[in-house]
mmCIF file of C-alpha atoms in Angstrom:
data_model
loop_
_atom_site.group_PDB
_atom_site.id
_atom_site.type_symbol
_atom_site.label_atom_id
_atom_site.label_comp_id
_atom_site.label_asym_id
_atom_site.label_seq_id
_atom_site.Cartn_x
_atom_site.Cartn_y
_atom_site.Cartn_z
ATOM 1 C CA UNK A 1 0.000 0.000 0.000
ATOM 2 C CA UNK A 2 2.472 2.401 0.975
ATOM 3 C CA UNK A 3 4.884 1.668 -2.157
ATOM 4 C CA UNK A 4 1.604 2.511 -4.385
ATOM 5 C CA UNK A 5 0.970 5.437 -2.758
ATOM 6 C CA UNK A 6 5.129 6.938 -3.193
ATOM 7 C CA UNK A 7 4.679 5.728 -7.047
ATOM 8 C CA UNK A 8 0.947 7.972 -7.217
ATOM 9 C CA UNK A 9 2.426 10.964 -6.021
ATOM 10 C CA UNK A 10 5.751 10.430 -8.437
ATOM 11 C CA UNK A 11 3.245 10.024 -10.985
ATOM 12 C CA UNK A 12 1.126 13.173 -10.069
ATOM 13 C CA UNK A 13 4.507 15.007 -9.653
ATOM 14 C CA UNK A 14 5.516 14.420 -12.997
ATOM 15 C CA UNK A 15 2.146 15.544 -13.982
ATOM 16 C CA UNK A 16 2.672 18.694 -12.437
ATOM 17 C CA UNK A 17 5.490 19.117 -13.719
ATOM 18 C CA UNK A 18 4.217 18.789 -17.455
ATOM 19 C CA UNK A 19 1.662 21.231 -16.827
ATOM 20 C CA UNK A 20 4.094 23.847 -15.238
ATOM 21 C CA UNK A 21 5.976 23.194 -18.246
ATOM 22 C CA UNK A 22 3.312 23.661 -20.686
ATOM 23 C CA UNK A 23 2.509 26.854 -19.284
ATOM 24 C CA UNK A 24 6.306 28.448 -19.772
ATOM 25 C CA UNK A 25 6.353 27.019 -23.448
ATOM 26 C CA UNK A 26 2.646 28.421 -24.065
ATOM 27 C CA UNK A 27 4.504 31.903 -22.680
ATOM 28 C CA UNK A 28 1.574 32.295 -18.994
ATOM 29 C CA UNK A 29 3.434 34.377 -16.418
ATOM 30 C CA UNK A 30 3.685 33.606 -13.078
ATOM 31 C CA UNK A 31 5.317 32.655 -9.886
ATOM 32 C CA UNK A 32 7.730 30.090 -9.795
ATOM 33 C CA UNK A 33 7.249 28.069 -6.632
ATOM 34 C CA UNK A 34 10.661 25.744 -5.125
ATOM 35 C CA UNK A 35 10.060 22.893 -3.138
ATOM 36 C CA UNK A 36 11.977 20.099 -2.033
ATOM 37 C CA UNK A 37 10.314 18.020 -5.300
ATOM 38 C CA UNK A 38 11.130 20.722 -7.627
ATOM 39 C CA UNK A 39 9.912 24.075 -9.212
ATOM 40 C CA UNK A 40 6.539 24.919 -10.512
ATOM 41 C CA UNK A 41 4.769 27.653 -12.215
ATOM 42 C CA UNK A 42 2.155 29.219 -11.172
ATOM 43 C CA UNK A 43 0.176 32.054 -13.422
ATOM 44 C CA UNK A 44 -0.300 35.681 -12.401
ATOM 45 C CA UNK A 45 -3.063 36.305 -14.469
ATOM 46 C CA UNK A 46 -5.868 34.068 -13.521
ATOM 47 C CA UNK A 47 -7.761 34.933 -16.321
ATOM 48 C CA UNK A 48 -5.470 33.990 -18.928
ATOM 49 C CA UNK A 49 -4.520 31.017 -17.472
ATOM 50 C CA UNK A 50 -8.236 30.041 -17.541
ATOM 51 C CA UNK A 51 -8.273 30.668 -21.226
ATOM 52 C CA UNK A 52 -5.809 28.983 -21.952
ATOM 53 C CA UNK A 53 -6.444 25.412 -20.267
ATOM 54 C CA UNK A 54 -9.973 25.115 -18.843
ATOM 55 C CA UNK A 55 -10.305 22.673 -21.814
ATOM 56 C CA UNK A 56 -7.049 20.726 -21.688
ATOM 57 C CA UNK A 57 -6.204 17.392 -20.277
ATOM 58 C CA UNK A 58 -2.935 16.102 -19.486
ATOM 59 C CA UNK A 59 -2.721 12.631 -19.439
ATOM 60 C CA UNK A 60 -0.752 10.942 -16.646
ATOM 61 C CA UNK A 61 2.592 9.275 -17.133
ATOM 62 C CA UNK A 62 2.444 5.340 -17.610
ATOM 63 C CA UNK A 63 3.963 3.032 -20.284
ATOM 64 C CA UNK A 64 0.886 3.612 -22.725
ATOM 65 C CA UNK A 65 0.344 7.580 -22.509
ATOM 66 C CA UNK A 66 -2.928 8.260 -23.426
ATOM 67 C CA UNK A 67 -3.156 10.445 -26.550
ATOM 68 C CA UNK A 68 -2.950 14.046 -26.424
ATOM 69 C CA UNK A 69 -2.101 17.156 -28.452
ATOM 70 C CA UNK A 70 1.886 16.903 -29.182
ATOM 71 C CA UNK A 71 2.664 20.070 -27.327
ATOM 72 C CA UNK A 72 1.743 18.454 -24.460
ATOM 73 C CA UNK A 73 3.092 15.292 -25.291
ATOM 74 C CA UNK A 74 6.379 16.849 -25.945
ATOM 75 C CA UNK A 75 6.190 18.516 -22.633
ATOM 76 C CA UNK A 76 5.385 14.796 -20.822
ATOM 77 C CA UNK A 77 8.462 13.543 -22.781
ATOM 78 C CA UNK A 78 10.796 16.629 -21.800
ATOM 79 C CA UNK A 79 9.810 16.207 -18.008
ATOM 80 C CA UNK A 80 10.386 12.454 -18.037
ATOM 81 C CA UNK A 81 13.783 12.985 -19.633
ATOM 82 C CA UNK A 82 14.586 15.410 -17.409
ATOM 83 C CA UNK A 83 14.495 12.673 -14.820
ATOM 84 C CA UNK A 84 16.091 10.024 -16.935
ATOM 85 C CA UNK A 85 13.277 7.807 -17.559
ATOM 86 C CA UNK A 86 11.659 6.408 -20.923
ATOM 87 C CA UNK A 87 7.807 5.404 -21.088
ATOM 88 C CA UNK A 88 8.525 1.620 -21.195
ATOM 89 C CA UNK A 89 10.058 2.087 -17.609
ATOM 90 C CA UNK A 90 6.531 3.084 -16.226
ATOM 91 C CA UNK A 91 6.152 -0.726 -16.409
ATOM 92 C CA UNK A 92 5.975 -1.911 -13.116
ATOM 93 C CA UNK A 93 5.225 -5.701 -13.616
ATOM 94 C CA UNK A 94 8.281 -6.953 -11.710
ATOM 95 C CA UNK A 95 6.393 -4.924 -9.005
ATOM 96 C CA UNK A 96 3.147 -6.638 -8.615
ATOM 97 C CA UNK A 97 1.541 -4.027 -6.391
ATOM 98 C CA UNK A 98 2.714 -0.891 -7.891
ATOM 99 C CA UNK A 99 0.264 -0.179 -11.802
ATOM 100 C CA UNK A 100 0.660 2.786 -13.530
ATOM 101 C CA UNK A 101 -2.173 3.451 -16.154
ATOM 102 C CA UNK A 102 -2.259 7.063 -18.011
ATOM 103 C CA UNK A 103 -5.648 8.900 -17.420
ATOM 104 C CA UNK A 104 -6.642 12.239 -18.045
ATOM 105 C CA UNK A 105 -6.204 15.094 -15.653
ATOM 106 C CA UNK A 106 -8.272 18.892 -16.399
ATOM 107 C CA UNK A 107 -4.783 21.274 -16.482
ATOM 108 C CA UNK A 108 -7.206 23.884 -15.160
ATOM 109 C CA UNK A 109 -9.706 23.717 -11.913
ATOM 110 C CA UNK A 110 -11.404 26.036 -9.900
ATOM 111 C CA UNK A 111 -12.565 25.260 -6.555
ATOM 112 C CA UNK A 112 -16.100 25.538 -5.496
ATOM 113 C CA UNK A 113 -17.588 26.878 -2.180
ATOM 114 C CA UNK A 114 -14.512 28.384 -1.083
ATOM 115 C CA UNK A 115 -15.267 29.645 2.915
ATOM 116 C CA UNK A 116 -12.193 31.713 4.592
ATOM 117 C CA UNK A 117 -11.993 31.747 8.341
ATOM 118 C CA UNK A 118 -11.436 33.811 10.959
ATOM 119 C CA UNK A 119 -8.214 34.671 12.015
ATOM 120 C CA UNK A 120 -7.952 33.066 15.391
ATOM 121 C CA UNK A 121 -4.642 32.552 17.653
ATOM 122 C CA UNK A 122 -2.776 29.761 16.816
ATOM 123 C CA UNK A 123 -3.240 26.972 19.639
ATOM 124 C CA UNK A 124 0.292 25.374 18.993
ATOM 125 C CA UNK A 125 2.215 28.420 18.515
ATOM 126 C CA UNK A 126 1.427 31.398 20.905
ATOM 127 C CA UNK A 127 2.754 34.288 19.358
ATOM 128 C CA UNK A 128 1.110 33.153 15.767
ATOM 129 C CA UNK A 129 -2.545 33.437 14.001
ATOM 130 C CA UNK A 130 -4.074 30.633 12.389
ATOM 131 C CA UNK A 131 -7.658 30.652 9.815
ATOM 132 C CA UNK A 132 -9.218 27.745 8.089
ATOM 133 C CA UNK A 133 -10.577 27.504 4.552
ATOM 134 C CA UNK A 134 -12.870 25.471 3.460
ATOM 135 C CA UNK A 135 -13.640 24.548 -0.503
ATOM 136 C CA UNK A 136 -14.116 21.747 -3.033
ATOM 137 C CA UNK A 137 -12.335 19.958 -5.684
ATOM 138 C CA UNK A 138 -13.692 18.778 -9.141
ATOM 139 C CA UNK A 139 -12.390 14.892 -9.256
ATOM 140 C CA UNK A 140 -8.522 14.459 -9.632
ATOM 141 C CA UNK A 141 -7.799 18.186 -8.042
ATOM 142 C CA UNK A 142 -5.399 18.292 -5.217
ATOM 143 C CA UNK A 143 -5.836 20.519 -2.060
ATOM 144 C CA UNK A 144 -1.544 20.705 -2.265
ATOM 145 C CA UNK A 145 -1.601 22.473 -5.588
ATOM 146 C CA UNK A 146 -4.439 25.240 -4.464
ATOM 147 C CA UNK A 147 -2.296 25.648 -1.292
ATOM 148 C CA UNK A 148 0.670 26.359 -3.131
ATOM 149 C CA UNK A 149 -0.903 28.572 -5.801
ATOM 150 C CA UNK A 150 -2.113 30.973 -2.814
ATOM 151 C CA UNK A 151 1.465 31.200 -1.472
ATOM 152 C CA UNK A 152 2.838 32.028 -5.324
ATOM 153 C CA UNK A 153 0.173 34.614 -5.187
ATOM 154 C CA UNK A 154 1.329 36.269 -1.926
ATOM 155 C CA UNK A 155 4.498 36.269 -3.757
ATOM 156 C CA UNK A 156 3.515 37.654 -6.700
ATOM 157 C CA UNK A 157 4.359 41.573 -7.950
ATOM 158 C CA UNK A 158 0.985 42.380 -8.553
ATOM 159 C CA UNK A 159 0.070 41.707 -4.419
ATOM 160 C CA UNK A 160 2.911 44.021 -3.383
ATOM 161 C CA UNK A 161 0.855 47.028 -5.310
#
């Protein structure tokens, strides 16, 4: 169980990593976010961002990648090079519990019923505040990449105005 779940989120990193890709080559500004898995873009300009891929899927990595537009492939293929691995390698059948399969993944989601907190003091840190939010994900959206995209736009030039 746990060696499935380390081979999703390598998957779903690489996934990310396509799409932050993607965006550079199709020219969307933004904030580059670093973290310990790598860096990843995310746009300034909500609003062309939208435009650009509320309509695009990104299939995930696995040794049959579904079919997609070839900018995007060539952006899978450029990310999985950068790491050193080929397509075939996604084949895990020496590794009976780990399966990859390729699915489609929206590039673009917005989160419904989003609820912001309070500011409250922070129970495990005195001196700090803490606030809640509250929203929901269309199918295959992760919390993570919302989270981060909120820090990228605290970090953006256009908040500092």
């Amino acid at each position: 169980d746990d060696l499935e779940m380390y081979f999703a989120a390598w998957q779903s990193f690489l996934w990310n990593e396509s799409l932050s890709l993607f965006m550079n080559r199709q020219g969307i500004n933004g904030s580059t976010i670093c973290s310990a898995g790598g860096s990843l873009l995310f746009p300034f300009d909500i609003k062309q961002a939208h435009a650009l891929l509320d309509k695009i899927e990104i299939p995930t990595t696995a040794s049959r990648l579904l079919s997609c537009e070839e900018k995007i492939r060539l952006c899978v293929m450029d990310v999985l090079e950068k790491h050193d691995v080929r397509l075939p390698q996604m084949n895990m059948r020496k590794m009976r519990a780990v399966h990859f399969s390729s699915f489609y993944r929206n590039a673009w989601s917005l989160p419904h019923n989003f609820k912001i907190g309070a500011l409250t003091p922070d129970t495990l840190h005195a001196a700090r505040l803490t606030q809640n939010i509250e929203f929901t994900l269309s199918r295959g959206s992760y919390a993570t990449m919302l989270i981060k995209a909120g820090w990228a736009a605290l970090s953006s030039p256009l908040s500092h105005h």
